[in-house]
Coordinates of C-alpha atoms and ligand atoms in Angstrom, one line a residue:
M1 CA -83.0 55.6 48.7
V2 CA -83.3 55.6 53.3
E3 CA -86.8 54.2 52.1
D4 CA -85.9 51.3 49.7
Q5 CA -82.9 50.0 52.1
S6 CA -85.1 50.0 55.4
A7 CA -87.6 48.2 52.8
S8 CA -85.2 45.6 52.1
A9 CA -83.8 45.4 55.6
E10 CA -87.0 44.5 56.3
S11 CA -87.2 42.0 53.6
K12 CA -84.2 40.5 54.8
A13 CA -85.6 40.3 58.5
E14 CA -88.5 38.4 57.4
V15 CA -86.7 35.9 55.0
N16 CA -85.0 34.9 57.9
D17 CA -88.6 34.4 59.6
L18 CA -89.8 32.4 56.9
D19 CA -87.2 30.3 57.3
V20 CA -87.4 29.5 61.5
A21 CA -90.9 29.6 60.1
W22 CA -90.3 26.6 57.8
T23 CA -88.2 24.7 60.3
R24 CA -91.2 25.0 62.2
V25 CA -93.7 23.5 58.9
L26 CA -91.1 20.4 58.8
A27 CA -91.4 19.6 62.2
G28 CA -95.0 20.3 62.2
L29 CA -96.0 18.2 59.4
P30 CA -96.4 14.0 59.5
P31 CA -93.5 12.3 57.6
N32 CA -95.1 11.3 54.7
Q33 CA -96.2 14.9 54.3
R34 CA -92.4 16.3 55.1
A35 CA -91.5 13.8 52.4
W36 CA -92.7 16.3 50.1
L37 CA -90.7 19.2 51.2
T38 CA -87.2 17.2 51.1
N39 CA -86.1 19.4 47.8
S40 CA -88.3 22.3 48.1
R41 CA -87.3 25.4 50.0
P42 CA -89.4 28.8 51.2
V43 CA -88.1 31.8 48.5
T44 CA -89.1 34.7 50.5
L45 CA -92.6 36.2 52.5
H46 CA -93.8 39.0 50.6
E47 CA -96.8 40.4 53.2
S48 CA -98.9 37.7 53.5
T49 CA -97.8 35.6 50.6
A50 CA -94.9 32.8 51.5
I51 CA -93.2 31.6 48.2
V52 CA -92.3 28.4 48.3
A53 CA -89.8 27.2 45.7
V54 CA -90.4 23.0 44.4
P55 CA -88.1 20.8 42.2
D56 CA -91.2 19.7 39.9
D57 CA -95.0 20.5 38.7
F58 CA -96.2 17.3 40.3
T59 CA -94.5 18.6 43.8
R60 CA -96.2 21.6 43.4
G61 CA -99.3 19.9 42.5
Q62 CA -99.3 18.1 46.0
L63 CA -98.0 21.4 47.9
E64 CA -101.3 23.7 46.7
T65 CA -104.0 21.0 47.1
R66 CA -103.2 18.1 49.9
L67 CA -100.5 19.9 51.9
R68 CA -101.9 23.6 51.5
P69 CA -104.1 23.4 54.6
D70 CA -101.3 22.3 57.0
L71 CA -99.0 24.3 55.6
E72 CA -100.6 27.5 56.0
R73 CA -102.0 26.6 59.1
I74 CA -98.6 26.6 60.7
L75 CA -97.3 29.3 58.8
T76 CA -100.3 31.7 60.1
E77 CA -99.3 30.7 63.6
S78 CA -95.8 31.0 63.5
F79 CA -96.1 34.5 62.0
G80 CA -99.2 35.7 64.3
R81 CA -101.6 36.5 61.0
D82 CA -102.7 35.5 57.8
I83 CA -100.3 34.0 55.2
R84 CA -100.8 31.8 52.3
I85 CA -98.8 30.5 49.7
A86 CA -97.4 30.7 46.3
V87 CA -95.7 27.6 45.1
T88 CA -93.2 28.1 42.1
V89 CA -91.4 25.7 40.2
D90 CA -87.4 26.2 40.2
P91 CA -85.6 22.3 38.6
S92 CA -82.5 23.5 39.6
L93 CA -83.9 21.7 43.0
D94 CA -83.7 18.9 41.4
P95 CA -81.3 16.9 42.7
E96 CA -81.3 14.8 39.8
L97 CA -80.6 18.0 37.2
R98 CA -78.0 19.8 39.6
E99 CA -75.1 20.5 37.6
P100 CA -72.1 19.0 39.4
A101 CA -70.3 21.0 42.2
P102 CA -67.7 23.6 40.6
A103 CA -64.2 22.3 40.5
P104 CA -61.0 23.7 42.9
Q105 CA -62.6 27.5 43.0
P106 CA -66.1 27.6 44.4
V107 CA -66.7 31.2 43.6
V108 CA -69.8 30.8 42.3
R109 CA -72.4 29.8 44.4
E110 CA -75.9 31.1 42.1
Q111 CA -76.7 28.6 39.4
A112 CA -79.7 29.7 37.4
P113 CA -82.2 27.3 37.5
V114 CA -82.3 25.1 34.5
Y115 CA -86.2 25.7 33.2
Q116 CA -88.4 23.4 31.5
S117 CA -89.3 25.5 29.4
P118 CA -91.3 23.9 26.7
I119 CA -89.7 25.8 24.6
N120 CA -86.8 23.5 24.5
Q121 CA -89.0 20.3 25.0
P122 CA -90.7 19.5 21.5
P123 CA -91.2 15.7 21.6
N124 CA -94.0 16.1 24.3
R125 CA -95.7 19.6 24.1
P126 CA -95.1 21.2 20.4
L127 CA -95.8 24.5 20.3
T128 CA -99.2 24.9 18.9
Q129 CA -98.8 27.5 16.5
P130 CA -102.7 29.0 15.7
F131 CA -103.5 29.7 12.4
G132 CA -100.2 28.7 10.7
Q133 CA -97.2 31.1 12.2
P134 CA -94.0 30.4 12.6
V135 CA -93.1 29.4 16.1
E136 CA -90.5 32.4 16.0
Q137 CA -89.6 35.2 14.1
P138 CA -86.7 37.1 14.7
Y139 CA -86.6 39.4 17.1
E140 CA -84.0 41.7 15.6
Q141 CA -85.4 43.4 11.9
P142 CA -82.5 45.5 10.8
Q143 CA -84.5 48.2 9.4
H144 CA -83.6 51.8 8.3
Q145 CA -86.7 53.1 8.0
P146 CA -86.8 56.7 10.1
M147 CA -89.6 56.9 12.4
Q148 CA -92.9 58.5 11.4
Q149 CA -92.4 60.9 13.3
P150 CA -89.7 62.2 16.0
Y151 CA -90.3 62.0 19.6
E152 CA -93.1 64.6 20.3
Q153 CA -94.6 65.8 23.4
P154 CA -98.3 64.1 23.2
Q155 CA -99.2 67.4 24.8
Q156 CA -99.3 69.1 21.7
Q157 CA -102.3 66.8 20.3
P158 CA -105.6 67.7 20.1
A159 CA -107.1 67.9 23.4
Q160 CA -110.3 65.7 22.5
H161 CA -109.1 63.0 20.1
P162 CA -111.8 60.7 19.5
M163 CA -109.8 58.3 21.1
H164 CA -109.9 60.0 24.5
Q165 CA -114.6 60.6 23.6
P166 CA -116.0 60.0 26.8
L167 CA -118.0 57.2 25.7
Q168 CA -114.4 55.7 24.9
H169 CA -113.3 56.4 28.5
Q170 CA -116.9 54.3 29.4
Q171 CA -116.0 51.4 28.1
A172 CA -112.1 51.4 28.8
E173 CA -113.4 51.5 32.3
Q174 CA -116.0 48.9 32.3
P175 CA -114.9 45.8 33.6
A176 CA -114.6 43.4 30.4
A177 CA -117.1 40.0 30.2
A178 CA -114.3 37.3 31.9
P179 CA -115.1 33.9 31.1
A180 CA -113.2 30.8 33.2
L181 CA -109.9 30.2 33.6
Q182 CA -108.4 27.9 30.7
E183 CA -105.5 26.3 32.9
P184 CA -102.1 26.1 30.7
T185 CA -102.5 23.9 27.9
H186 CA -98.6 23.4 27.7
R187 CA -98.2 22.0 32.1
P188 CA -94.6 20.3 32.0
Q189 CA -95.5 16.5 32.0
Q190 CA -94.3 14.3 34.8
P191 CA -92.5 11.2 34.5
E192 CA -95.6 8.8 36.2
P193 CA -99.0 9.7 35.2
I194 CA -100.7 9.5 38.8
Q195 CA -104.3 10.0 38.5
Q196 CA -104.5 13.0 40.8
I197 CA -101.7 15.1 38.5
Q198 CA -104.0 14.1 35.8
Q199 CA -105.8 17.2 37.0
P200 CA -103.8 20.3 36.3
P201 CA -102.8 21.6 39.7
P202 CA -104.8 24.6 40.7
P203 CA -103.8 28.5 39.8
L204 CA -101.0 30.2 41.5
S205 CA -103.4 32.9 42.7
V206 CA -102.8 33.9 46.3
A207 CA -106.5 35.8 46.1
P208 CA -109.4 35.3 43.9
P209 CA -109.6 37.8 41.0
P210 CA -111.7 40.5 41.1
N211 CA -114.2 40.1 38.1
G212 CA -113.8 36.6 37.5
S213 CA -111.0 34.6 35.6
A214 CA -108.8 35.3 32.0
Q215 CA -109.4 33.4 29.5
F216 CA -107.1 33.5 26.5
Q217 CA -108.7 33.7 23.1
P218 CA -107.5 33.0 20.1
P219 CA -104.1 35.5 19.1
T220 CA -104.9 37.9 16.5
D221 CA -101.4 38.7 16.2
S222 CA -98.2 36.9 15.1
Q223 CA -95.8 34.9 17.3
G224 CA -93.1 38.6 16.1
E225 CA -95.9 40.6 17.2
A226 CA -94.9 39.3 21.2
R227 CA -91.5 41.0 20.1
L228 CA -89.5 39.2 22.3
N229 CA -86.1 38.4 22.4
P230 CA -85.5 34.7 22.0
K231 CA -82.3 34.9 24.3
Y232 CA -84.3 36.3 27.3
T233 CA -85.6 33.5 29.0
F234 CA -86.2 32.7 32.3
E235 CA -83.3 29.5 31.7
T236 CA -80.7 32.3 30.6
F237 CA -81.7 34.3 33.7
V238 CA -79.1 33.9 36.5
I239 CA -80.8 34.0 40.1
G240 CA -78.8 35.7 43.2
S241 CA -79.8 38.1 46.1
S242 CA -80.3 40.7 43.9
N243 CA -82.7 39.7 41.3
R244 CA -84.3 36.5 43.5
F245 CA -87.7 37.6 44.3
A246 CA -88.0 39.9 41.1
H247 CA -87.2 36.5 39.5
A248 CA -89.7 34.5 41.8
A249 CA -92.3 37.0 41.2
A250 CA -92.0 36.4 37.3
V251 CA -92.1 32.9 37.6
A252 CA -95.3 33.5 39.2
V253 CA -96.9 35.6 37.2
A254 CA -96.2 33.9 34.0
E255 CA -97.5 30.9 35.3
A256 CA -101.3 32.2 36.7
P257 CA -101.3 35.8 34.9
G258 CA -103.9 37.8 35.6
K259 CA -104.3 35.7 38.7
A260 CA -101.1 35.5 40.6
Y261 CA -100.0 39.4 41.2
N262 CA -101.4 42.2 39.1
P263 CA -100.1 44.5 37.9
Q264 CA -96.4 43.1 38.6
L265 CA -93.9 46.2 38.6
I266 CA -90.1 45.9 38.5
Y267 CA -87.6 48.4 38.9
G268 CA -84.2 49.0 39.1
D269 CA -81.2 50.7 37.8
S270 CA -80.4 50.0 34.1
G271 CA -79.0 47.1 33.3
L272 CA -79.8 45.2 35.6
G273 CA -82.3 42.9 33.7
K274 CA -85.7 44.5 34.1
T275 CA -86.0 43.8 29.9
H276 CA -84.7 40.4 30.1
L277 CA -87.4 39.2 32.9
L278 CA -90.2 41.0 31.3
H279 CA -89.0 39.3 27.6
A280 CA -89.2 35.7 30.0
I281 CA -92.4 35.8 31.3
G282 CA -93.4 36.6 27.8
H283 CA -91.6 33.6 26.5
Y284 CA -92.5 31.3 29.3
V285 CA -96.7 32.2 29.1
R286 CA -96.4 31.6 25.6
S287 CA -94.8 28.4 26.2
L288 CA -97.7 27.5 28.8
Y289 CA -101.2 28.8 27.4
T290 CA -101.9 27.9 23.6
G291 CA -102.8 31.4 21.4
A292 CA -102.0 33.5 24.5
R293 CA -101.7 36.8 23.3
V294 CA -98.5 38.5 24.6
R295 CA -96.9 41.9 23.8
Y296 CA -94.1 43.4 24.7
V297 CA -93.5 47.3 24.2
S298 CA -91.4 50.0 25.5
S299 CA -93.1 53.1 26.7
E300 CA -91.2 54.7 23.7
E301 CA -92.7 52.9 22.0
F302 CA -96.2 52.8 23.2
T303 CA -95.8 57.0 23.4
N304 CA -95.0 56.7 19.4
D305 CA -97.3 54.4 18.4
F306 CA -100.3 56.2 19.8
I307 CA -98.9 59.7 18.3
N308 CA -99.1 58.4 15.3
A309 CA -102.3 56.3 15.6
I310 CA -103.9 60.1 16.7
R311 CA -102.2 61.5 13.4
D312 CA -102.9 59.3 10.9
D313 CA -106.8 58.2 12.4
K314 CA -106.0 55.1 13.9
A315 CA -107.6 55.0 17.2
A316 CA -109.2 51.7 16.7
Q317 CA -106.0 49.4 15.4
F318 CA -103.9 51.4 18.6
Q319 CA -106.4 50.3 20.9
R320 CA -107.1 46.9 19.7
R321 CA -103.3 46.2 19.4
Y322 CA -102.8 47.0 22.9
R323 CA -106.4 45.9 24.8
D324 CA -106.5 42.7 23.2
V325 CA -104.1 40.7 24.4
D326 CA -103.8 38.8 27.5
V327 CA -100.1 39.8 29.1
L328 CA -98.6 43.1 28.3
L329 CA -95.5 44.0 28.8
I330 CA -94.4 47.2 29.2
D331 CA -91.1 48.6 29.5
D332 CA -89.4 51.7 31.0
I333 CA -93.0 53.3 32.1
Q334 CA -90.6 56.5 33.5
F335 CA -90.8 57.3 30.0
L336 CA -94.3 58.4 30.2
E337 CA -93.6 60.6 33.0
G338 CA -94.9 64.2 31.9
K339 CA -96.8 63.0 28.9
I340 CA -99.7 63.8 29.9
Q341 CA -101.9 62.4 26.9
T342 CA -100.1 58.8 26.5
Q343 CA -100.1 58.5 30.1
E344 CA -104.3 59.2 29.9
E345 CA -104.1 56.7 27.4
F346 CA -102.0 54.3 29.3
F347 CA -104.6 54.3 32.0
H348 CA -107.3 53.6 30.0
T349 CA -105.2 50.0 28.4
F350 CA -104.8 49.8 32.1
N351 CA -108.3 49.6 33.2
T352 CA -109.8 48.0 29.9
L353 CA -106.6 45.0 31.4
H354 CA -106.9 45.0 34.8
N355 CA -110.5 44.4 34.4
A356 CA -110.7 41.6 32.1
N357 CA -108.4 39.8 34.5
K358 CA -105.4 40.4 31.7
Q359 CA -102.0 40.4 33.2
I360 CA -100.2 43.6 32.8
V361 CA -96.0 43.8 33.9
I362 CA -94.3 46.7 33.8
S363 CA -90.9 48.1 34.6
S364 CA -89.1 51.4 35.9
D365 CA -85.7 53.1 36.4
R366 CA -87.3 54.2 40.3
A367 CA -89.7 53.1 42.7
P368 CA -93.2 54.1 41.9
K369 CA -93.5 56.8 44.3
R370 CA -90.4 58.1 43.0
L371 CA -92.3 58.7 39.6
E372 CA -93.1 62.1 40.2
A373 CA -94.3 63.1 37.2
L374 CA -96.7 60.1 37.0
E375 CA -100.4 60.7 37.3
D376 CA -101.4 59.4 41.1
R377 CA -104.2 57.6 39.7
L378 CA -101.7 55.1 37.8
R379 CA -98.8 55.5 40.6
N380 CA -102.3 53.8 42.3
R381 CA -102.5 50.9 40.3
F382 CA -98.9 50.3 40.0
E383 CA -99.2 49.5 43.5
W384 CA -102.2 47.4 43.5
G385 CA -100.2 44.6 42.0
L386 CA -96.4 43.3 43.6
I387 CA -93.7 45.9 43.4
T388 CA -90.5 44.1 43.0
D389 CA -87.2 45.2 42.7
I390 CA -83.8 44.3 40.8
Q391 CA -80.3 45.5 43.3
P392 CA -76.9 45.5 41.3
P393 CA -75.2 42.0 41.1
D394 CA -73.1 40.7 44.2
L395 CA -69.9 39.5 43.1
E396 CA -71.1 35.8 42.6
T397 CA -74.1 36.6 40.8
R398 CA -72.1 38.6 38.7
I399 CA -69.4 35.6 37.6
A400 CA -72.4 33.3 37.3
I401 CA -73.6 35.9 34.6
L402 CA -70.5 35.9 33.0
R403 CA -70.0 32.2 33.0
K404 CA -73.8 31.8 31.8
K405 CA -72.8 34.2 28.8
A406 CA -69.7 33.0 27.9
A407 CA -71.6 28.9 27.4
T408 CA -74.7 30.7 25.8
E409 CA -72.4 32.8 23.2
R410 CA -69.7 29.8 23.4
L411 CA -66.7 32.2 24.3
T412 CA -63.7 30.6 26.1
A413 CA -62.8 32.1 28.9
P414 CA -61.1 30.7 31.9
P415 CA -62.4 31.3 35.5
E416 CA -59.7 33.9 36.3
V417 CA -60.5 35.9 33.7
L418 CA -64.1 36.0 34.3
E419 CA -63.9 37.0 38.2
F420 CA -61.7 39.6 36.8
I421 CA -64.2 41.3 34.5
A422 CA -66.7 40.5 37.4
S423 CA -64.4 42.7 39.7
K424 CA -63.9 45.4 37.7
V425 CA -67.4 45.8 36.0
Q426 CA -69.9 46.5 38.9
T427 CA -72.9 48.0 38.2
N428 CA -74.5 47.3 35.0
I429 CA -74.7 44.0 33.2
R430 CA -75.2 45.5 30.2
E431 CA -71.9 46.7 30.2
L432 CA -70.2 43.5 32.3
E433 CA -71.4 41.4 29.0
G434 CA -69.4 43.9 26.5
A435 CA -66.5 43.8 28.8
L436 CA -66.5 39.8 28.2
I437 CA -67.2 40.3 24.1
R438 CA -64.0 42.9 24.1
V439 CA -61.8 40.7 25.9
T440 CA -63.0 37.2 23.7
A441 CA -63.1 39.6 20.5
F442 CA -59.4 41.4 21.0
A443 CA -57.8 37.3 21.9
S444 CA -59.9 35.5 18.7
L445 CA -58.5 38.4 16.8
N446 CA -54.4 37.9 18.0
R447 CA -55.0 34.0 18.0
Q448 CA -54.4 34.0 21.7
P449 CA -55.4 32.1 24.4
V450 CA -57.8 34.5 26.8
D451 CA -55.7 35.5 30.1
L452 CA -55.9 37.4 32.6
S453 CA -52.9 39.6 31.1
L454 CA -54.7 40.1 28.0
A455 CA -57.7 40.7 30.1
E456 CA -56.0 43.6 31.9
I457 CA -54.7 45.1 28.6
V458 CA -58.1 44.4 27.0
L459 CA -59.9 46.5 30.4
K460 CA -57.5 49.4 31.5
D461 CA -59.0 51.1 28.9
L462 CA -62.5 50.1 29.4
I463 CA -62.7 50.7 32.9
P464 CA -60.7 53.3 34.3
E465 CA -60.0 53.9 38.1
G466 CA -61.5 56.3 40.6
S467 CA -65.2 57.6 39.6
K468 CA -67.1 57.0 36.6
P469 CA -67.7 59.9 34.1
E470 CA -70.4 60.3 32.4
V471 CA -70.6 59.9 28.7
T472 CA -73.0 61.2 26.8
A473 CA -74.5 60.3 23.1
S474 CA -73.7 63.4 21.4
M475 CA -69.5 63.3 23.0
I476 CA -70.0 59.6 21.0
M477 CA -71.6 60.8 17.7
G478 CA -68.6 64.0 17.8
Q479 CA -65.7 61.8 18.6
T480 CA -67.2 59.1 16.2
A481 CA -68.0 62.0 13.1
S482 CA -64.8 63.2 13.4
Y483 CA -62.6 60.2 14.0
F484 CA -64.1 59.1 10.8
G485 CA -63.9 62.6 9.0
L486 CA -67.3 62.7 8.5
S487 CA -70.1 65.3 10.4
I488 CA -72.8 64.7 12.9
D489 CA -75.2 64.9 10.2
D490 CA -74.1 62.5 8.0
L491 CA -74.6 59.8 11.2
C492 CA -77.9 60.9 11.2
G493 CA -78.7 60.9 7.5
S494 CA -79.7 58.0 5.6
S495 CA -76.5 57.5 3.4
R496 CA -75.9 54.1 3.2
S497 CA -72.2 53.8 2.3
R498 CA -70.0 51.2 3.9
V499 CA -67.6 53.4 5.7
L500 CA -71.0 55.4 6.9
V501 CA -72.9 52.5 7.7
T502 CA -69.9 51.0 9.8
A503 CA -69.3 54.5 11.4
R504 CA -73.5 54.9 12.0
Q505 CA -73.6 51.5 13.8
I506 CA -70.2 51.5 15.9
A507 CA -71.6 55.3 17.3
M508 CA -74.9 53.3 18.1
Y509 CA -73.4 50.6 19.5
L510 CA -71.1 52.7 21.7
C511 CA -74.0 54.8 22.5
R512 CA -75.8 51.5 23.8
E513 CA -72.7 50.2 25.7
L514 CA -71.3 53.6 27.5
T515 CA -74.2 54.9 28.3
D516 CA -77.7 54.2 29.7
L517 CA -80.0 55.8 27.0
S518 CA -82.8 53.0 25.8
L519 CA -82.7 51.7 22.6
P520 CA -85.4 53.8 21.1
K521 CA -83.8 56.9 22.8
I522 CA -80.2 56.0 20.8
G523 CA -82.3 55.8 17.6
Q524 CA -84.0 59.5 18.2
Q525 CA -80.4 60.7 18.4
F526 CA -79.8 59.4 15.4
G527 CA -81.7 60.7 12.9
G528 CA -85.0 59.3 14.4
R529 CA -84.4 55.7 13.4
D530 CA -86.3 52.8 14.8
H531 CA -85.0 50.9 17.6
T532 CA -84.8 48.0 16.0
T533 CA -81.8 49.1 14.1
V534 CA -80.2 50.0 17.1
M535 CA -80.3 46.3 18.2
H536 CA -78.9 45.0 14.7
A537 CA -75.8 48.0 14.7
E538 CA -75.0 46.5 18.4
R539 CA -75.1 42.6 17.3
K540 CA -73.3 43.3 14.0
I541 CA -70.3 45.8 16.0
R542 CA -70.4 42.6 18.4
Q543 CA -69.8 39.8 15.8
L544 CA -67.4 42.3 13.9
M545 CA -64.8 43.3 16.5
S546 CA -64.3 39.4 16.7
E547 CA -63.8 39.3 12.6
R548 CA -61.9 42.5 12.4
R549 CA -59.1 43.9 13.6
S550 CA -59.5 47.3 12.4
V551 CA -63.4 47.3 13.5
F552 CA -62.1 45.9 16.8
N553 CA -59.4 48.9 17.1
Q554 CA -61.6 51.4 15.7
V555 CA -63.5 51.2 18.8
T556 CA -61.0 50.4 21.5
E557 CA -59.6 53.7 20.0
L558 CA -63.3 55.7 20.1
T559 CA -63.9 54.2 23.6
N560 CA -60.2 56.3 24.6
R561 CA -61.1 58.7 23.2
I562 CA -64.9 59.6 24.7
K563 CA -63.7 58.6 28.4
H564 CA -61.2 60.8 28.0
Q565 CA -63.1 63.2 26.7
A566 CA -65.8 62.6 29.6
K567 CA -63.0 62.6 32.2
Q568 CA -62.5 66.8 31.1
Q569 CA -65.7 67.5 31.6
Ligands
LIG1 N1 -79.7 38.2 36.0 C1 -79.0 37.9 35.0 N2 -78.5 36.7 34.2 C2 -78.4 36.6 32.8 N3 -78.3 37.9 32.3 C3 -78.7 39.2 32.6 C4 -79.2 39.2 34.4 N4 -79.8 40.7 34.4 C5 -79.2 41.1 32.8 N5 -78.9 40.6 31.9 C6 -77.9 40.5 30.7 O1 -78.1 42.1 31.1 C7 -78.4 42.9 30.1 C8 -79.1 44.2 30.2 O2 -80.2 43.6 31.0 P1 -81.7 44.7 30.5 O3 -81.8 44.8 29.1 O4 -82.6 43.4 31.0 O5 -81.6 45.5 31.6 P2 -82.7 46.6 32.4 O6 -82.7 46.5 33.2 O7 -83.8 46.7 31.2 O8 -81.9 47.8 31.4 P3 -82.2 49.0 30.9 O9 -82.8 50.5 32.2 O10 -81.2 50.2 30.1 O11 -83.6 49.0 30.1 C9 -78.9 42.1 28.9 O12 -77.9 41.3 28.0 C10 -79.4 40.9 29.8 O13 -79.6 40.0 29.6

């Protein structure tokens, strides 16, 4: 912790230095070159790489080609050591795209950049779907299939499974032949077709990848198998000082997968946006590179998949699923702690991908150094790339997140209510969003406008004063079962009677809102259900709360009971 704080203090100092150095850059360039930097700004300095944000790809092309030598020379002189630049596009820097300043109360300082994701720009850059796959497959697929197997410790598996035979290992360690990089096929278009930018700009890489460059193969999986939540994009991600660096690095990685930083590891507490950034990388890569094979997986699913593959003798399919990809996004790596055989398998997956210059992005709830029950060789590998952290957002960022959420979900709430909610919920963004949903649902049920007094009433019970009591899944399940006159076995069982389904979904929703448990962990608590079932339940209850008073009341009453119980413990 102390170490983390000092690292963050150091990075703040460097940001200031970078600002100073940037003024030297501006002073040192001839006017015709300086003009390119009018709307650009330095983002941060990480080791020997200065990340610079520019408003569009055209400017980026200029910085990466014509201006690069001078920029790097002046920065190198300023810092007294070699500095290279990495350029990222932030369209909100374009004065023409900038949102008008918010009227009277300028509480919100951070605005999310409006990413020009090609997904949203069909006319110029259709998203080519190889093999006629649908463009997007719904992310949330309600499934009620119990998991094939409960979460078993992979240690229980036979040590010499074919998946771990020496030959396989050798193959995994071999660098795969990596042909030349194909530039993004869907670079954002520029208004003026100037000859110079007909060439795609050079990649963002700050150092050439060790074994040549990656090439994206035609995908073998469908769009749906990337399993990306359509809501988690860079466009919907609000940037603040707490996540600015992680965001900039994520954009850089998505623009030059396998080249900019490999692996990228994002760490931070629960509910701070790690999963969101992983999905956003996936979307952006897919929109830039035709046919890029992207796979998102939580470490829990990876573990289960591995166990099932061994059980069903499907090692080869398992390996193909995770190794024949261009970008592997692996969430909550801390889940692999203590799981020796899954770590072993992941180690070889990592090596195969890294050797072939395929991008790996990892999230964790802690810095790699603190993943004590993870093998050293894995932790070392995580340190090969770029490690970025996400801190809890400050008040302004929390308000900006609520504004964005309200806009995307079409929820109406005046600024003072958003400020009130943001001041009450300080650490977890999932909880922040949950509070907004409850306030707006309550107003909609009562056909009342959303105002401060209403928000105060709704949040009084949700967020009690004083220290936050720890809520567990068993408390939620116990309270829900007794409230509905059911047993815990009923909640975990397979009956689909209407009352039972609603009770189960409410309990899952509350686990999501009141605990830090991941989706697969919650599914596991409810009789080994799939994580998509939990996602469906969360969405369903959010919707029902604003449509049915009975459901709103049930959720509110249960929250009170659960929090009360937690306080007594
Ligand atoms: N900067 C942000 N801008 C907009 N929404 C955000 C931001 N950060 C987090 N969120 C939202 O907060 C919710 C929780 O985020 P997410 O699931 O990515 O957190 P996490 O760090 O992966 O948590 P966990 O470790 O519990 O899985 C999501 O709905 C996400 O969209």
